[in-house]
Amino acid sequence: MDIPLWRKIQKESFSKISEISDFLQLDESNNKKLLEKPSFRFLLPRRIAEKIPKNNLSCPLSKQFLPLKEELIKKQGFISDPTCDAIFQKEEKILHKYQGRLLLITTGACAMNCRFCFRQNFSYPQTKPIFERELAYIKQESSLHEVILSGGDPLSLSDETLQKILQALDAIDHIQIIRFHTRFPIGIPERITPSFLEILSRLKKQIIFVIHANHANEFDQDIFQALKSLRLHNVQMLMHTVLLKGINDDLTSLKNLFLTVSANGIFPYYLHQLDQVEGTTHFYTPIKKGLFLIDELRKILPGYATPRYVQEIPNAPYKTIL
Ligand SMILES: *Cc1c(COP(=O)(O)O)cnc(C)c1O
Ligand code: SF4
């Protein structure tokens, strides 16, 4: 069988620190800041690497994806599993925490590895992408109205696997909405293939995409075009963002991001307070600053372009609005 183009592009991603360092022409002092053997693997698609200015570790993209020695800083309150997700694992690949909706952990793989990822220590099932037990759980749990395909990134899976999951979910009466949580199109928009769009167009249920993006620099016309093709297939397009120090914790960056995506048919859903995972202390922004920024944004943006500022508090029945 032919390997899809997006798989080939995926294989060309940077995964070695020495290679990205050469590509970005980092000088000695910048090289010294990089963490050569990070515990959370380095992975960066070429499309994003090409948007990073040469020899620049302070741009919003290098900060999100290049492992720095700051990841070694240990601090009280920064732990392995801050959201306590492990206790909500109802089947091997299910996190059922909130009423009416649950996460299907479809894969551990992503297009890129974000250094602040809250699930970087999650012990992903190493088994094949087979979801029999999970689908049985969803079928018998009639209180559910929505299934969220999460991971990792569900778009790491092949169209064949996604088709099987989607058709099975589409056939369950009480499931009304199928949601994707994905960042894949930001790194590899080629993933949105005609065959994937066709799979979606055959579903009866409402599809929602929540894409994850943190800075307007992450986007380009190819990405907007890919997301538009999803919208033209009746997909509702939302975005969630993590508040990140030195990346988007200022009014200009957030305003640009929320306006740019809104103008492209994507609406800001959540602005997340950082989940305090070990190794992410350098991304921490105080809640007080987040509250100030959200209040300022409300003055200059329409309501539909202003996300809810939320925090994941373990055991809370929903994401807590700050
Ligand atoms: C964030 C999250 C959801 C989705 O929450 P919404 O408020 O519906 O977006 C569902 N399950 C888990 C475990 C989550 O962390
Ligand atoms: S895309 Fe999402 S799940 Fe994957 S590394 Fe980034 S934040 Fe984590």
Coordinates of C-alpha atoms and ligand atoms in Angstrom, one line a residue:
M1 CA 0.0 0.0 0.0
D2 CA 1.1 3.5 -0.7
I3 CA 2.6 5.5 2.2
P4 CA 0.5 8.8 2.5
L5 CA 2.5 12.0 1.9
W6 CA 1.9 13.1 5.5
R7 CA 3.6 10.1 6.8
K8 CA 6.7 10.9 4.7
I9 CA 6.6 14.4 6.0
Q10 CA 6.3 13.1 9.5
K11 CA 9.4 11.0 9.1
E12 CA 11.4 14.0 8.1
S13 CA 10.7 15.7 11.4
F14 CA 13.7 16.7 13.6
S15 CA 14.3 14.3 16.5
K16 CA 17.9 14.9 17.2
I17 CA 19.2 17.9 19.2
S18 CA 22.4 18.0 17.1
E19 CA 20.4 18.3 13.9
I20 CA 18.0 21.0 15.0
S21 CA 21.0 22.9 16.4
D22 CA 22.8 22.8 13.0
F23 CA 19.5 23.7 11.2
L24 CA 18.9 26.7 13.4
Q25 CA 22.6 27.7 13.3
L26 CA 22.8 28.0 17.0
D27 CA 26.0 29.5 18.3
E28 CA 28.0 28.1 21.2
S29 CA 26.2 30.1 24.0
N30 CA 22.8 29.0 22.7
N31 CA 23.9 25.4 22.3
K32 CA 25.0 25.4 25.9
K33 CA 21.4 26.2 26.9
L34 CA 20.0 23.1 25.2
L35 CA 19.3 19.9 27.1
E36 CA 20.9 17.1 25.1
K37 CA 19.1 14.2 26.6
P38 CA 15.7 15.3 27.7
S39 CA 13.6 12.8 29.5
F40 CA 10.6 13.8 27.3
R41 CA 11.8 13.1 23.7
F42 CA 12.5 16.0 21.4
L43 CA 10.3 16.0 18.2
L44 CA 9.7 18.9 15.8
P45 CA 8.2 18.9 12.3
R46 CA 10.2 20.8 9.6
R47 CA 7.3 23.2 8.9
I48 CA 7.6 24.6 12.5
A49 CA 11.4 24.6 12.5
E50 CA 11.4 26.6 9.3
K51 CA 9.4 29.3 11.1
I52 CA 12.1 29.8 13.8
P53 CA 14.6 32.6 13.1
K54 CA 18.2 31.4 13.0
N55 CA 20.2 31.3 16.2
N56 CA 17.2 32.4 18.3
L57 CA 16.1 30.6 21.4
S58 CA 13.7 33.3 22.5
C59 CA 11.1 33.2 19.8
P60 CA 7.7 31.8 20.8
L61 CA 8.3 28.6 18.7
S62 CA 11.7 27.7 19.8
K63 CA 10.6 28.2 23.4
Q64 CA 7.7 25.7 23.0
F65 CA 9.6 22.9 21.4
L66 CA 13.4 23.1 22.1
P67 CA 14.4 21.3 25.3
L68 CA 16.3 23.7 27.6
K69 CA 18.5 22.9 30.6
E70 CA 15.8 24.7 32.6
E71 CA 13.8 21.5 32.4
L72 CA 16.1 20.1 35.1
I73 CA 14.9 22.6 37.7
K74 CA 12.9 20.9 40.5
K75 CA 10.4 22.9 42.4
Q76 CA 7.8 22.1 45.0
G77 CA 4.3 21.8 43.4
F78 CA 5.7 20.6 40.1
I79 CA 4.9 16.9 39.9
S80 CA 4.7 14.0 37.6
D81 CA 0.8 13.9 37.2
P82 CA -0.6 17.2 38.4
T83 CA -4.1 16.4 37.0
C84 CA -4.3 13.0 38.7
D85 CA -5.5 11.6 35.4
A86 CA -4.3 8.1 36.3
I87 CA -7.1 7.6 38.8
F88 CA -9.8 8.2 36.2
Q89 CA -8.5 5.5 33.9
K90 CA -11.6 3.3 33.6
E91 CA -10.3 1.1 30.8
E92 CA -6.8 0.9 29.5
K93 CA -7.5 3.7 27.0
I94 CA -10.3 5.7 28.7
L95 CA -10.2 8.7 31.0
H96 CA -13.6 9.2 32.4
K97 CA -13.5 12.2 34.7
Y98 CA -16.5 14.4 33.8
Q99 CA -20.2 13.6 33.4
G100 CA -21.4 12.9 29.9
R101 CA -18.1 13.0 28.1
L102 CA -14.8 11.1 28.3
L103 CA -11.4 10.9 26.7
L104 CA -10.4 8.1 24.5
I105 CA -6.6 7.8 24.7
T106 CA -6.1 6.8 21.1
T107 CA -2.3 6.9 20.9
G108 CA 0.8 8.3 22.7
A109 CA 2.2 9.8 19.6
C110 CA 2.1 13.5 18.5
A111 CA 3.3 15.4 15.5
M112 CA 5.5 17.5 17.9
N113 CA 6.5 17.3 21.5
C114 CA 5.6 20.4 23.4
R115 CA 8.0 20.9 26.3
F116 CA 5.1 21.9 28.7
C117 CA 2.9 18.9 27.8
F118 CA 0.9 18.0 30.9
R119 CA 0.7 14.4 29.7
Q120 CA 4.4 13.9 29.1
N121 CA 4.7 11.3 31.9
F122 CA 1.5 9.5 31.2
S123 CA 2.1 5.8 30.8
Y124 CA 0.4 5.3 27.4
P125 CA -0.8 1.8 26.6
Q126 CA 1.8 0.1 24.5
T127 CA -0.8 -2.2 22.9
K128 CA -2.1 -2.0 19.3
P129 CA -4.7 0.6 18.4
I130 CA -7.6 -1.7 19.1
F131 CA -10.5 -0.3 21.1
E132 CA -12.8 -3.2 21.7
R133 CA -13.0 -2.9 25.5
E134 CA -13.2 0.9 25.3
L135 CA -16.1 0.8 22.8
A136 CA -17.9 -1.7 25.0
Y137 CA -17.5 0.7 27.9
I138 CA -18.9 3.6 25.9
K139 CA -21.8 1.5 24.6
Q140 CA -23.0 0.5 28.1
E141 CA -22.4 3.9 29.6
S142 CA -25.7 5.6 28.4
S143 CA -25.0 8.7 30.4
L144 CA -22.4 9.7 27.8
H145 CA -23.3 12.1 25.0
E146 CA -19.8 12.8 23.7
V147 CA -16.5 11.0 23.1
I148 CA -13.3 13.0 22.9
L149 CA -10.5 11.5 20.8
S150 CA -7.3 12.5 22.6
G151 CA -3.9 11.1 23.2
G152 CA -1.2 12.0 22.3
D153 CA -2.7 13.1 19.1
P154 CA -5.5 11.1 17.4
L155 CA -4.4 12.3 14.0
S156 CA -1.2 10.3 14.5
L157 CA -3.4 7.3 13.7
S158 CA -3.9 6.0 10.2
D159 CA -7.1 6.8 8.3
E160 CA -8.0 3.1 8.5
T161 CA -7.8 3.0 12.3
L162 CA -9.6 6.3 12.7
Q163 CA -12.4 5.2 10.3
K164 CA -13.0 2.1 12.5
I165 CA -13.2 4.1 15.7
L166 CA -15.4 6.8 14.1
Q167 CA -17.8 4.4 12.5
A168 CA -18.2 2.5 15.7
L169 CA -18.9 5.7 17.7
D170 CA -21.2 7.0 15.0
A171 CA -23.3 3.9 15.4
I172 CA -23.9 4.4 19.2
D173 CA -27.2 6.0 19.7
H174 CA -26.5 8.0 22.9
I175 CA -23.3 9.5 21.4
Q176 CA -24.3 12.8 19.8
I177 CA -20.9 14.5 19.4
I178 CA -17.4 13.2 18.5
R179 CA -14.6 15.6 19.4
F180 CA -11.0 15.6 18.4
H181 CA -8.3 17.2 20.6
T182 CA -5.4 17.7 18.2
R183 CA -2.4 19.8 17.5
F184 CA -1.3 17.8 14.4
P185 CA -2.4 20.3 11.7
I186 CA -0.1 23.0 13.2
G187 CA 2.9 20.8 12.4
I188 CA 1.6 18.7 9.5
P189 CA -1.5 20.2 7.8
E190 CA -1.0 17.7 5.0
R191 CA -2.6 15.2 7.5
I192 CA -6.0 16.6 6.5
T193 CA -6.3 14.4 3.4
P194 CA -9.2 14.1 1.0
S195 CA -9.7 10.5 2.3
F196 CA -9.8 11.7 5.9
L197 CA -12.4 14.4 4.9
E198 CA -14.4 11.7 3.2
I199 CA -14.4 9.6 6.3
L200 CA -15.7 12.5 8.3
S201 CA -18.4 13.4 5.7
R202 CA -19.9 10.0 6.1
L203 CA -20.6 10.4 9.8
K204 CA -24.0 11.3 11.1
K205 CA -22.9 12.8 14.4
Q206 CA -21.6 16.4 14.9
I207 CA -17.8 16.6 14.8
I208 CA -15.9 19.2 16.8
F209 CA -12.2 19.9 16.5
V210 CA -10.4 21.6 19.4
I211 CA -7.0 22.5 18.0
H212 CA -4.2 23.4 20.3
A213 CA -2.2 26.6 19.5
N214 CA -0.4 29.1 21.6
H215 CA 0.9 31.8 19.3
A216 CA -0.2 33.4 16.0
N217 CA 3.3 32.5 14.6
E218 CA 2.3 28.8 14.6
F219 CA -0.1 29.4 11.7
D220 CA 0.3 29.9 8.0
Q221 CA -2.0 29.8 4.9
D222 CA -1.6 26.0 4.4
I223 CA -2.7 25.4 7.9
F224 CA -5.7 27.7 7.7
Q225 CA -6.6 26.1 4.4
A226 CA -6.5 22.6 5.9
L227 CA -8.7 23.7 8.8
K228 CA -11.1 25.4 6.4
S229 CA -11.5 22.2 4.5
L230 CA -12.6 20.6 7.7
R231 CA -15.1 23.4 8.4
L232 CA -16.5 22.9 4.9
H233 CA -17.1 19.3 5.9
N234 CA -19.3 20.5 8.7
V235 CA -16.7 20.4 11.5
Q236 CA -17.0 22.9 14.2
M237 CA -13.6 24.4 14.9
L238 CA -12.4 25.6 18.3
M239 CA -9.0 26.3 19.8
H240 CA -7.4 25.8 23.2
T241 CA -4.3 27.6 24.4
V242 CA -2.0 27.2 27.3
L243 CA -0.8 30.4 29.0
L244 CA 3.0 30.2 28.8
K245 CA 5.6 32.6 30.2
G246 CA 7.6 34.5 27.7
I247 CA 5.5 33.0 24.8
N248 CA 2.0 34.4 25.1
D249 CA 1.7 35.9 28.5
D250 CA 1.3 39.4 27.1
L251 CA -1.7 41.3 25.7
T252 CA -0.3 41.7 22.2
S253 CA 0.4 38.0 21.7
L254 CA -2.9 36.8 23.0
K255 CA -4.9 39.5 21.1
N256 CA -3.1 38.6 17.9
L257 CA -3.7 34.9 18.4
F258 CA -7.4 35.2 19.2
L259 CA -8.1 37.7 16.5
T260 CA -6.2 35.8 13.8
V261 CA -7.9 32.5 14.5
S262 CA -11.4 34.1 14.8
A263 CA -10.9 35.7 11.4
N264 CA -10.2 32.2 10.1
G265 CA -13.3 30.6 11.5
I266 CA -11.7 29.1 14.6
F267 CA -13.0 30.2 18.0
P268 CA -11.0 30.4 21.2
Y269 CA -12.5 27.9 23.7
Y270 CA -10.1 27.6 26.7
L271 CA -7.1 29.5 27.9
H272 CA -5.5 27.0 30.3
Q273 CA -3.5 27.8 33.3
L274 CA -0.3 25.7 33.1
D275 CA -0.6 22.2 34.6
Q276 CA 2.4 22.0 36.9
V277 CA 4.3 19.1 35.5
E278 CA 7.9 18.5 36.6
G279 CA 10.3 20.3 34.3
T280 CA 8.0 23.1 33.3
T281 CA 8.8 25.7 36.0
H282 CA 10.1 28.1 33.3
F283 CA 6.7 28.2 31.7
Y284 CA 4.8 29.2 34.8
T285 CA 2.7 32.4 34.7
P286 CA 0.9 33.5 37.9
I287 CA -2.9 33.3 37.9
K288 CA -3.0 37.0 38.9
K289 CA -1.3 37.8 35.6
G290 CA -3.6 35.5 33.6
L291 CA -6.7 37.2 35.2
F292 CA -5.3 40.6 34.4
L293 CA -4.7 39.6 30.7
I294 CA -8.2 38.1 30.3
D295 CA -9.8 41.2 31.8
E296 CA -7.9 43.4 29.4
L297 CA -8.8 41.1 26.5
R298 CA -12.5 41.4 27.3
K299 CA -12.2 45.2 26.8
I300 CA -10.8 44.9 23.3
L301 CA -12.2 41.7 21.8
P302 CA -15.7 40.5 21.1
G303 CA -17.0 37.8 23.4
Y304 CA -16.7 35.1 20.8
A305 CA -13.0 35.8 20.5
T306 CA -12.3 35.6 24.2
P307 CA -11.7 32.2 25.7
R308 CA -12.6 31.0 29.2
Y309 CA -9.5 31.1 31.5
V310 CA -9.5 27.7 33.2
Q311 CA -7.5 25.5 35.5
E312 CA -7.6 21.7 35.8
I313 CA -8.0 21.0 39.5
P314 CA -7.8 17.3 40.3
N315 CA -11.2 15.9 41.4
A316 CA -13.1 19.0 40.4
P317 CA -16.2 18.1 38.3
Y318 CA -15.2 20.4 35.4
K319 CA -12.4 22.7 34.4
T320 CA -12.5 25.4 37.0
I321 CA -13.2 28.9 35.6
L322 CA -10.7 31.4 37.0
Ligands
LIG1 C1 -10.6 18.6 29.6 C2 -11.2 17.3 29.7 C3 -12.4 17.0 29.2 C4 -13.2 18.0 28.4 O1 -13.7 19.0 29.1 P1 -14.7 20.1 28.4 O2 -15.0 21.1 29.5 O3 -15.9 19.3 28.0 O4 -14.0 20.6 27.3 C5 -12.9 15.7 29.4 N1 -12.3 14.8 30.1 C6 -11.1 15.1 30.7 C7 -10.4 14.0 31.5 C8 -10.5 16.3 30.5 O5 -9.3 16.6 31.0
SF4_2 S1 0.5 18.0 21.1 FE1 -0.6 17.9 23.0 S2 -0.3 15.9 23.8 FE2 1.2 16.2 22.2 S3 3.0 16.9 23.2 FE3 1.9 18.7 22.6 S4 0.6 19.2 24.4 FE4 1.3 17.1 24.7

